[in-house]
GROMACS .gro file of C-alpha atoms in nm:
model
  147
    1MET     CA    1   0.000   0.000   0.000
    2ARG     CA    2   0.131   0.342  -0.089
    3GLY     CA    3   0.038   0.610   0.160
    4HIS     CA    4  -0.006   0.979   0.112
    5THR     CA    5   0.214   1.236   0.284
    6GLY     CA    6   0.044   1.555   0.388
    7GLY     CA    7   0.185   1.829   0.601
    8THR     CA    8   0.133   2.190   0.683
    9MET     CA    9   0.340   2.438   0.878
   10SER     CA   10   0.185   2.728   1.066
   11MET     CA   11   0.282   2.997   1.309
   12GLY     CA   12  -0.077   3.037   1.428
   13THR     CA   13  -0.265   3.214   1.151
   14GLY     CA   14  -0.250   3.084   0.797
   15THR     CA   15   0.013   2.843   0.676
   16LEU     CA   16   0.376   2.886   0.575
   17HIS     CA   17   0.426   2.563   0.388
   18ASN     CA   18   0.199   2.285   0.266
   19LYS     CA   19   0.284   1.951   0.113
   20SER     CA   20   0.077   1.674  -0.036
   21SER     CA   21   0.238   1.387  -0.224
   22LYS     CA   22   0.221   1.016  -0.281
   23GLN     CA   23   0.481   0.831  -0.076
   24LYS     CA   24   0.775   0.681  -0.262
   25PHE     CA   25   0.761   0.355  -0.068
   26ASN     CA   26   0.509   0.079  -0.030
   27THR     CA   27   0.419   0.034   0.334
   28ARG     CA   28   0.263  -0.261   0.509
   29SER     CA   29   0.061  -0.074   0.771
   30THR     CA   30  -0.091   0.263   0.851
   31THR     CA   31   0.158   0.302   1.134
   32GLU     CA   32   0.451   0.258   0.897
   33SER     CA   33   0.286   0.499   0.655
   34GLU     CA   34   0.262   0.762   0.932
   35VAL     CA   35   0.630   0.716   1.023
   36VAL     CA   36   0.730   0.751   0.656
   37SER     CA   37   0.512   1.062   0.629
   38VAL     CA   38   0.681   1.236   0.922
   39SER     CA   39   1.021   1.131   0.789
   40GLU     CA   40   0.940   1.286   0.449
   41TYR     CA   41   0.798   1.612   0.588
   42LEU     CA   42   1.043   1.682   0.872
   43PRO     CA   43   1.324   1.818   0.646
   44TYR     CA   44   1.094   2.104   0.538
   45ASP     CA   45   1.020   2.180   0.901
   46ILE     CA   46   1.387   2.179   0.999
   47TRP     CA   47   1.479   2.403   0.706
   48GLN     CA   48   1.208   2.654   0.803
   49VAL     CA   49   1.324   2.666   1.166
   50ASN     CA   50   1.686   2.717   1.056
   51PHE     CA   51   1.574   2.993   0.816
   52PHE     CA   52   1.391   3.179   1.094
   53ARG     CA   53   1.689   3.140   1.328
   54GLU     CA   54   1.919   3.296   1.069
   55GLN     CA   55   1.671   3.583   1.032
   56GLY     CA   56   1.700   3.649   1.406
   57TYR     CA   57   1.379   3.481   1.527
   58ASP     CA   58   1.392   3.232   1.812
   59ILE     CA   59   1.160   2.936   1.754
   60ARG     CA   60   1.104   2.792   2.101
   61ASN     CA   61   0.832   2.536   2.029
   62ASN     CA   62   0.851   2.312   1.726
   63TYR     CA   63   0.573   2.054   1.736
   64ILE     CA   64   0.478   1.777   1.500
   65TYR     CA   65   0.123   1.663   1.555
   66GLN     CA   66   0.046   1.298   1.502
   67ASP     CA   67  -0.286   1.110   1.522
   68ASN     CA   68  -0.142   0.758   1.539
   69GLU     CA   69  -0.019   0.673   1.888
   70HIS     CA   70   0.191   0.374   1.784
   71ALA     CA   71   0.364   0.585   1.520
   72MET     CA   72   0.435   0.842   1.792
   73LYS     CA   73   0.601   0.573   2.003
   74LEU     CA   74   0.814   0.461   1.710
   75GLU     CA   75   0.919   0.821   1.638
   76LYS     CA   76   1.007   0.888   2.003
   77ASN     CA   77   1.168   0.555   2.093
   78GLY     CA   78   1.287   0.413   1.762
   79ARG     CA   79   1.346   0.038   1.746
   80ASN     CA   80   1.276   0.002   2.119
   81SER     CA   81   0.903   0.043   2.048
   82CYS     CA   82   0.893  -0.209   1.765
   83THR     CA   83   0.666  -0.504   1.820
   84GLY     CA   84   0.622  -0.813   1.606
   85ASN     CA   85   0.396  -0.616   1.372
   86SER     CA   86   0.640  -0.327   1.323
   87ARG     CA   87   0.979  -0.500   1.304
   88HIS     CA   88   0.975  -0.454   0.927
   89VAL     CA   89   0.994  -0.072   0.949
   90GLU     CA   90   1.325   0.030   0.796
   91ILE     CA   91   1.589   0.196   1.011
   92LYS     CA   92   1.621   0.492   0.773
   93PHE     CA   93   1.291   0.631   0.903
   94PHE     CA   94   1.416   0.648   1.261
   95TRP     CA   95   1.625   0.962   1.209
   96VAL     CA   96   1.318   1.142   1.344
   97LYS     CA   97   1.406   0.993   1.685
   98ASP     CA   98   1.744   1.168   1.672
   99ARG     CA   99   1.570   1.501   1.618
  100VAL     CA  100   1.333   1.432   1.908
  101ASP     CA  101   1.628   1.333   2.131
  102ASN     CA  102   1.810   1.657   2.039
  103LYS     CA  103   1.493   1.851   2.132
  104GLU     CA  104   1.473   2.003   1.784
  105VAL     CA  105   1.114   1.884   1.752
  106GLU     CA  106   0.848   1.750   1.985
  107ILE     CA  107   0.586   1.493   1.885
  108LYS     CA  108   0.238   1.564   2.021
  109PHE     CA  109  -0.091   1.382   1.987
  110CYS     CA  110  -0.370   1.543   1.787
  111PRO     CA  111  -0.709   1.376   1.743
  112THR     CA  112  -0.790   1.278   1.386
  113THR     CA  113  -1.086   1.519   1.381
  114LEU     CA  114  -0.844   1.812   1.432
  115MET     CA  115  -0.556   1.693   1.211
  116LEU     CA  116  -0.503   1.986   0.973
  117ALA     CA  117  -0.280   1.784   0.739
  118ASP     CA  118  -0.581   1.564   0.655
  119TYR     CA  119  -0.697   1.855   0.440
  120PHE     CA  120  -0.422   1.758   0.197
  121THR     CA  121  -0.461   1.381   0.208
  122LYS     CA  122  -0.831   1.298   0.246
  123PRO     CA  123  -1.150   1.399   0.072
  124LEU     CA  124  -1.320   1.611   0.339
  125GLN     CA  125  -1.675   1.740   0.321
  126GLY     CA  126  -1.899   1.987   0.497
  127ASN     CA  127  -1.799   2.155   0.822
  128VAL     CA  128  -1.462   1.980   0.851
  129PHE     CA  129  -1.360   2.102   0.505
  130ARG     CA  130  -1.472   2.460   0.578
  131ARG     CA  131  -1.301   2.469   0.921
  132PHE     CA  132  -0.968   2.346   0.784
  133ARG     CA  133  -0.991   2.572   0.478
  134ASP     CA  134  -1.048   2.878   0.698
  135VAL     CA  135  -0.740   2.799   0.909
  136ILE     CA  136  -0.520   2.731   0.607
  137MET     CA  137  -0.632   3.051   0.435
  138GLY     CA  138  -0.568   3.257   0.751
  139LYS     CA  139  -0.932   3.344   0.814
  140THR     CA  140  -0.934   3.187   1.160
  141HIS     CA  141  -0.661   3.108   1.412
  142ILE     CA  142  -0.549   2.746   1.443
  143ASN     CA  143  -0.644   2.740   1.813
  144GLU     CA  144  -1.009   2.787   1.715
  145LEU     CA  145  -1.008   2.428   1.589
  146LEU     CA  146  -0.988   2.320   1.951
  147LEU     CA  147  -1.311   2.499   2.046
   0.00000   0.00000   0.00000
C-alpha cells in the first residue's frame, strides 16, 4: 500500500508551507505509513526553523502533531518500540528519533478530527472542510479548531 504524505506548517494564523504527495515507498501498515510521512515532511520543518533562526527569530516550540499513537512511540523511541507487527519498518525512518532526542522537535498527539494535514490527504466534506480551509487561508486562528 502506498500512503499519502500531507503536512502543513503554521505559526498560528495561515500556513507557511503545505505539502501533499504520494509516498515513494510501499508500506505494510498505517503506522509505517505515518512514520514515513513524518520522515518525508520533517526536512521542510527543519529548514524553516533554521531559516527563521538565521533571520533572528527564536523558535522555542517546534511541534509535529500525530494522530497515530503507535507511530508516535516509534518516532520517540525508535526500534525500542517495535513489536512483532512493526519489526519490518526500515531503520532509515528512525532519524526522526534523533531530532526528538536533540529537542529540535516535539511529537504531540492530535485527534484525527483536528488533524489539519488531513486537508491535503483525504476527501473532506462539509464543516470539517470549511473549518480546515479557513485555518489554512488565515481566516481563523489554528487554536479555534480546539473549540
